[in-house]
Short mmCIF file of C-alpha atoms and ligand atoms in Angstrom, two decimals:
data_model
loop_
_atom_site.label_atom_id
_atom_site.label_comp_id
_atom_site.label_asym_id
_atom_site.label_seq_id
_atom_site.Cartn_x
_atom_site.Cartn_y
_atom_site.Cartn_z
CA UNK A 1 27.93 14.71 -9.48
CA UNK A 2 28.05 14.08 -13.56
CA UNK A 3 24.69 13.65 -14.98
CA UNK A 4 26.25 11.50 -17.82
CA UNK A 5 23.91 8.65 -18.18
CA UNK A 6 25.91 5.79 -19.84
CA UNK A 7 25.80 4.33 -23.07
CA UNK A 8 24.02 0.92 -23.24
CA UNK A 9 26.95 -0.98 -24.26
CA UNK A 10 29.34 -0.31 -21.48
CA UNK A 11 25.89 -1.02 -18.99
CA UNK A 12 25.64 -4.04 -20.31
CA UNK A 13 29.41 -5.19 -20.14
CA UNK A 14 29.27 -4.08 -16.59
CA UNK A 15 25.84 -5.82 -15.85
CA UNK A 16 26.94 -8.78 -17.68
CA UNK A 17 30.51 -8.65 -15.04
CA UNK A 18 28.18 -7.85 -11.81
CA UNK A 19 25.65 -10.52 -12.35
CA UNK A 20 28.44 -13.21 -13.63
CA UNK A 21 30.24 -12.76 -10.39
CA UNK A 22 27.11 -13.06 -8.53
CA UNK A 23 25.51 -16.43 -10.14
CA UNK A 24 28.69 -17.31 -10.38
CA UNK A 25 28.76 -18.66 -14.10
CA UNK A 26 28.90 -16.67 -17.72
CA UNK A 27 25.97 -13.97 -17.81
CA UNK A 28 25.29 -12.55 -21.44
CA UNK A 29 22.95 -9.90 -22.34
CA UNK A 30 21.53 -9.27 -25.57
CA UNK A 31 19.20 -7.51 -27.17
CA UNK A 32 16.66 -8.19 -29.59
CA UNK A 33 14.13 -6.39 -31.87
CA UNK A 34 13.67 -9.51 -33.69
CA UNK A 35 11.86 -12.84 -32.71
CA UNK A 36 12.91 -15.98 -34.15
CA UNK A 37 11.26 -19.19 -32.98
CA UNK A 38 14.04 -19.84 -30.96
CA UNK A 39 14.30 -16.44 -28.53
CA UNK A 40 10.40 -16.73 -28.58
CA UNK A 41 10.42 -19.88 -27.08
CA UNK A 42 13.11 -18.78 -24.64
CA UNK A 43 10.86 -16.18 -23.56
CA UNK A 44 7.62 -18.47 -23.67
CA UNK A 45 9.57 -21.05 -21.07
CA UNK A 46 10.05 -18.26 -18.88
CA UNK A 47 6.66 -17.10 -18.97
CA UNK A 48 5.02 -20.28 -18.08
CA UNK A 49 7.27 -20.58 -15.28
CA UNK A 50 7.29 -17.49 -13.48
CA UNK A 51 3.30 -16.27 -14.19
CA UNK A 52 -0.18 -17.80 -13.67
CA UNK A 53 -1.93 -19.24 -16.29
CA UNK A 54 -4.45 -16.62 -16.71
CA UNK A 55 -0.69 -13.85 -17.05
CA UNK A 56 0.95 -16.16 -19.06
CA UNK A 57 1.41 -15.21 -22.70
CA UNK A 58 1.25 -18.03 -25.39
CA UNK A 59 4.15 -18.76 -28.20
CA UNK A 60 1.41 -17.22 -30.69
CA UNK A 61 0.54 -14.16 -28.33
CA UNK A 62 4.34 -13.59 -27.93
CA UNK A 63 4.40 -13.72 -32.04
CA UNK A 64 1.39 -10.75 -32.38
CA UNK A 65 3.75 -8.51 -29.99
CA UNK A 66 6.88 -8.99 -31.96
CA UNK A 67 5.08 -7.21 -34.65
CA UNK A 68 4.64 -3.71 -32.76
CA UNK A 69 6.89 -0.81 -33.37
CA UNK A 70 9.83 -0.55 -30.97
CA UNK A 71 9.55 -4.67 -30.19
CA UNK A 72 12.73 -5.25 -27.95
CA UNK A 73 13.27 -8.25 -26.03
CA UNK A 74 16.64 -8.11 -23.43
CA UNK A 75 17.76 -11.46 -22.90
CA UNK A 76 19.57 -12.77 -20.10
CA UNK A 77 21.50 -15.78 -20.05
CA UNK A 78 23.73 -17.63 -17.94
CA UNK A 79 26.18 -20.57 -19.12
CA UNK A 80 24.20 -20.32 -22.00
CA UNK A 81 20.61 -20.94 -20.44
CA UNK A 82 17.87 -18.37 -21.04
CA UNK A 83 17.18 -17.34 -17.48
CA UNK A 84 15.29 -13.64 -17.52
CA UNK A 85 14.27 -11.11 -19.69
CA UNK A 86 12.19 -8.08 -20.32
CA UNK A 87 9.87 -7.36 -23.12
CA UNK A 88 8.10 -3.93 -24.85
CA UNK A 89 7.23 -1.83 -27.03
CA UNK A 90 5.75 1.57 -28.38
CA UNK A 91 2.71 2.16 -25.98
CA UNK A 92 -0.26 3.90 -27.40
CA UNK A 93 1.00 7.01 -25.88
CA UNK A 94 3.32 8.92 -27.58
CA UNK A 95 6.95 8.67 -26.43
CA UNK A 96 6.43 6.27 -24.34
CA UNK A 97 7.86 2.75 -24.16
CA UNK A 98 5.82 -0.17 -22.85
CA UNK A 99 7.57 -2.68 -20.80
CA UNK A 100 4.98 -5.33 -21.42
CA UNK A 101 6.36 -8.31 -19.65
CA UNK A 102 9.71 -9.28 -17.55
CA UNK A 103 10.88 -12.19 -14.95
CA UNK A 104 13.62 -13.84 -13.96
CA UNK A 105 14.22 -17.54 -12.80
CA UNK A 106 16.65 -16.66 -10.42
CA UNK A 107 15.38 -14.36 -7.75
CA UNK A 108 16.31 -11.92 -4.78
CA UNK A 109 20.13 -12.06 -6.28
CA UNK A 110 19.55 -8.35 -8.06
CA UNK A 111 18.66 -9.69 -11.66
CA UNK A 112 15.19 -8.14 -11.32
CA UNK A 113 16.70 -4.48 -10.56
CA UNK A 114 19.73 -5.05 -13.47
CA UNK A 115 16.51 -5.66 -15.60
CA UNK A 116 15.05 -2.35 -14.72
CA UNK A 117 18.04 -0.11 -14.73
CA UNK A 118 18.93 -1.62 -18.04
CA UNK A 119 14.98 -1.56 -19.44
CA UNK A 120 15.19 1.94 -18.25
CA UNK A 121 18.16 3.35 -20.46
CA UNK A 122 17.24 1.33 -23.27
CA UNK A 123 14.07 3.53 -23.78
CA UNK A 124 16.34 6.51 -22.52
CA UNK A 125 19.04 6.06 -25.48
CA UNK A 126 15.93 4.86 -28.09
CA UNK A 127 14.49 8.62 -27.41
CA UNK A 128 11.33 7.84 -24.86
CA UNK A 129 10.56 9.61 -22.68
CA UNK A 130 8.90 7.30 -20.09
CA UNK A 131 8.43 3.66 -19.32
CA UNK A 132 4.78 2.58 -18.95
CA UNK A 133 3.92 -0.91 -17.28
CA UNK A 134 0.86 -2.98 -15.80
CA UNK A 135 1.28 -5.00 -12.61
CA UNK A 136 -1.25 -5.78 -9.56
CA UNK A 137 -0.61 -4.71 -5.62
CA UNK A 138 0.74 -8.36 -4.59
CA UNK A 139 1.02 -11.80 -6.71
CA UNK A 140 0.12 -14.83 -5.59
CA UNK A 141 3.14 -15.94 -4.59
CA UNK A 142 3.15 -12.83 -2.23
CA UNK A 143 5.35 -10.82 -4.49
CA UNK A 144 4.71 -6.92 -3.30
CA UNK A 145 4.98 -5.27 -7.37
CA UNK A 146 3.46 -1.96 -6.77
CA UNK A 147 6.26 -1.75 -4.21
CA UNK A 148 8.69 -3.20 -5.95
CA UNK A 149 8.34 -0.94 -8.87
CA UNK A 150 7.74 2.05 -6.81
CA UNK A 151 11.75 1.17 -5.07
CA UNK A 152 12.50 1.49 -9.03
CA UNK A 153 10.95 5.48 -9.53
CA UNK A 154 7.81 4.25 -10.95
CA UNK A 155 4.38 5.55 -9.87
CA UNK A 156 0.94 4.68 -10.08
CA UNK A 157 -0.77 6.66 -12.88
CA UNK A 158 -4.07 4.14 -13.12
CA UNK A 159 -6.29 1.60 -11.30
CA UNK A 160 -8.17 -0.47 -12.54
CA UNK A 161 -10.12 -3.41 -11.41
CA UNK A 162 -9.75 -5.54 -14.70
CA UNK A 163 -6.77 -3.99 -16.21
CA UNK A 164 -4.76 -3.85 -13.06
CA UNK A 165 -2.39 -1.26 -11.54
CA UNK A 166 -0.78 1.32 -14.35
CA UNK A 167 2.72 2.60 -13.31
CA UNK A 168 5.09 4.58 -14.78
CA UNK A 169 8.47 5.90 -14.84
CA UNK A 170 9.77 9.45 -16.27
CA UNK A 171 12.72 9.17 -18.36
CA UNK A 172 15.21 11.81 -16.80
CA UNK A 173 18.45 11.92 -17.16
CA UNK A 174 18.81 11.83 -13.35
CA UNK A 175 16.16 9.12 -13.28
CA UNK A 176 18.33 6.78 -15.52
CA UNK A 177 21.61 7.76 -14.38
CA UNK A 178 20.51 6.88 -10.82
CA UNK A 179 19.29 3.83 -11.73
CA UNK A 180 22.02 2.37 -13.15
CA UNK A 181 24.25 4.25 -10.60
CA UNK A 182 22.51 2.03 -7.91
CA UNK A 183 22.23 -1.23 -10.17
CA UNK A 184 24.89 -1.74 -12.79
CA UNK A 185 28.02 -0.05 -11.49
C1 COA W 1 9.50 -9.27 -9.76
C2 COA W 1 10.86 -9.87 -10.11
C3 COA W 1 11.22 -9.48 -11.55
C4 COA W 1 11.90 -9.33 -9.14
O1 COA W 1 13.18 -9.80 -9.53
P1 COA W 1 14.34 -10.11 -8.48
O2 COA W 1 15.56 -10.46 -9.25
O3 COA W 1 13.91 -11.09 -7.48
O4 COA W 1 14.52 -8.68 -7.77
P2 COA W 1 15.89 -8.13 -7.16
O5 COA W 1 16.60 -9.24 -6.47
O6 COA W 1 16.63 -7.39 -8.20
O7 COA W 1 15.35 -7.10 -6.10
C5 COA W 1 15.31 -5.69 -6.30
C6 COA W 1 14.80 -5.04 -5.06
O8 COA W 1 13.45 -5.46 -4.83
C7 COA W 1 13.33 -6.17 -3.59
N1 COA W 1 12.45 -7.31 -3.83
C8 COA W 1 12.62 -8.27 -4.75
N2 COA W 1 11.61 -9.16 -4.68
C9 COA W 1 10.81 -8.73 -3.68
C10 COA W 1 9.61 -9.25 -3.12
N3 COA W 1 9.05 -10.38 -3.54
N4 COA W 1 9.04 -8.56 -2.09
C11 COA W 1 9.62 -7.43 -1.63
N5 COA W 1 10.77 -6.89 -2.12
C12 COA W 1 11.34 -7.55 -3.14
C13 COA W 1 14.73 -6.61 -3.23
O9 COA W 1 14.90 -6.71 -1.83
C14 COA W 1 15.59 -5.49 -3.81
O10 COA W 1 15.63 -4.38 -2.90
P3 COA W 1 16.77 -3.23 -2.93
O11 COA W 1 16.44 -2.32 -4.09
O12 COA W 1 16.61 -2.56 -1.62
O13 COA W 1 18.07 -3.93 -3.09
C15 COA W 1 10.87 -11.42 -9.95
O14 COA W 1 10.40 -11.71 -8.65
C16 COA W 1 10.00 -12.14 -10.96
O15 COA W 1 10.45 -12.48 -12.05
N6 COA W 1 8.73 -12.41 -10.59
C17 COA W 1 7.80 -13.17 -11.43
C18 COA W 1 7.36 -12.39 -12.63
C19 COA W 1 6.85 -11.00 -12.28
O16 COA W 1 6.12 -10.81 -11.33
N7 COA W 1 7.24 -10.02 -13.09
C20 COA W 1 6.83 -8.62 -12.94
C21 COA W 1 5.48 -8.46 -13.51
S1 COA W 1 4.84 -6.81 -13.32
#
């Protein structure tokens, strides 16, 4: 088996193909290191849809993040409508990419995993050399994340009773190319 991990741009032509033919519309996938009102309020809609008010990040709290170093936003759209996307930046720790918030409005149909496979070799190609993220054993709505991620590669580094559950995912090139193996192609 090749351990050539793909270059971004022909994951996301593929991703955009896969998902289009499974929502059955146009998907497009950008990405962002900018934040205009406009994506930030694409984001922000998202957000208050798919988090509880006490997880939801405001327009202004959206703003402050757009400001760290390595700020990316991939956005996902179908037929032109904002529908999912995934948000970081440099964590604290060296190396190290934060994926600080993601969500989709359409569910269960694979967007979620796209999201990750595509989060992950971002940070892969940008030079990290993990992916660092916060989450909590079950949602309210009964979601299983620590689960979820862990289907991903990620693993729990940290718990902690306000912060929440600390995962994270090692950046190899078998790790990525796996990923998007499973996800993408
Ligand atoms: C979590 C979330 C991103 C998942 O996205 P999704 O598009 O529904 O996930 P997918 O359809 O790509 O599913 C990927 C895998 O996870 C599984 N899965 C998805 N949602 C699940 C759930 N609620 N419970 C258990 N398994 C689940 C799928 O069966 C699939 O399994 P596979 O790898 O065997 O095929 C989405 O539910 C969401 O936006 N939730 C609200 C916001 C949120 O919680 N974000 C994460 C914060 S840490």
């Amino acid at each position: 088996m090749s351990l050539k991990v793909p270059p971004l741009s022909e994951a996301l032509a593929k991703a955009e193909a896969k998902l289009s033919g499974v929502l059955g519309g146009e998907c497009r996938i950008t990405v962002h290191h900018e934040f205009p009102d406009g994506l930030a309020r694409m984001v922000e809609g998202i957000e208050n849809r798919k988090f509880r008010q006490e997880l939801q990040y405001n327009l202004k709290e959206l703003v402050e993040r757009s400001k760290k170093k390595g700020f990316t936003v991939i956005l996902f759209t179908l037929n032109g409508e904002p529908f999912a996307f995934d948000l970081g930046y440099n964590d604290v720790v060296e190396n190290t990419y934060f994926g600080d918030s993601a969500a989709t409005l359409i569910e269960r149909k694979g967007v979620g995993a796209v999201l990750t496979a595509l989060d992950a070799l971002y940070s892969w190609e940008a030079g990290y050399k993990a992916v660092k993220m916060i989450t909590e054993d079950q949602d309210e709505a009964g979601r299983k994340l620590v689960e979820y991620w862990g289907r991903f590669g990620f693993h729990v580094t940290k718990r902690d009773l306000k912060v929440g559950v600390e995962m994270r995912l090692d950046l190899t090139p078998e790790n990525v190319k796996a990923l998007c193996d499973r996800y993408i192609d």
